[in-house]
Amino acid sequence: MATLTASKEFEIRFSEVDSMNVVWHGSYALYFEDAREAFGAKFGLAYMTIADNGCFAPLVDLSFQYLRPIRYGMKCRVDIIYRPTEAAKIVFDYEIHSSADDELMQKAVACRRLWTSNTA
């Protein structure tokens, strides 16, 4: 199976950093969500497409690994990689890279439980 990936470019805004001009930890989930939407648009798995087919995919686990600080004004790219599984879940790996030098700044894994209104 081919690896399914998508990317999203973004710039760090002032509202996303703490008093040290480092990205606040809560902002990372938004970057990952933006990448998830780009992935959905690219592969026909938008949230409303899933919901319109009677399925749901709530987030049940999200873990981060902070490698380097990301600061106000930096330009970055978040990559999302689909991880195949036989279980009734969707797993994505995420990587945030600096656009300036492609340095890996952050990594994350997110797991969504896949269910229908009949299995809730």
Phi, psi and omega in degrees: 000136178291149177285129180261120182222160173211163180222157178218124177274147177201161177240140183287123180267159180301324182291351183259000184246162177268190183293347178263008182065024176255141181306128177291140187304327180291341180288334184298321179300326178291321177297317180294323179293322176299319178294321179298321177293322177296319177298314180299319179294321182290323187246015177071029179241040177297154182305316182290331175295316178298311182295320180296341177262015175077019180244159178224153181217068181291146177289127180242346179203136177214122179232141183245152169229111181274118182257317181218147178290141174252131189243162178310134177088347179294149172255132185225171176225131174254127177256139177240133182234123177286132177251109181300144177209151178272350180282166179278065178207164177241124181242132177236140169259143179234146172222133173252127180242147171290132178290334183293317185224009180064017179294136177285121185257320183214153174226153178205160173228134178233139178237130177243132176279130181260125178208164176247169179298341178278343183251004185293000000 
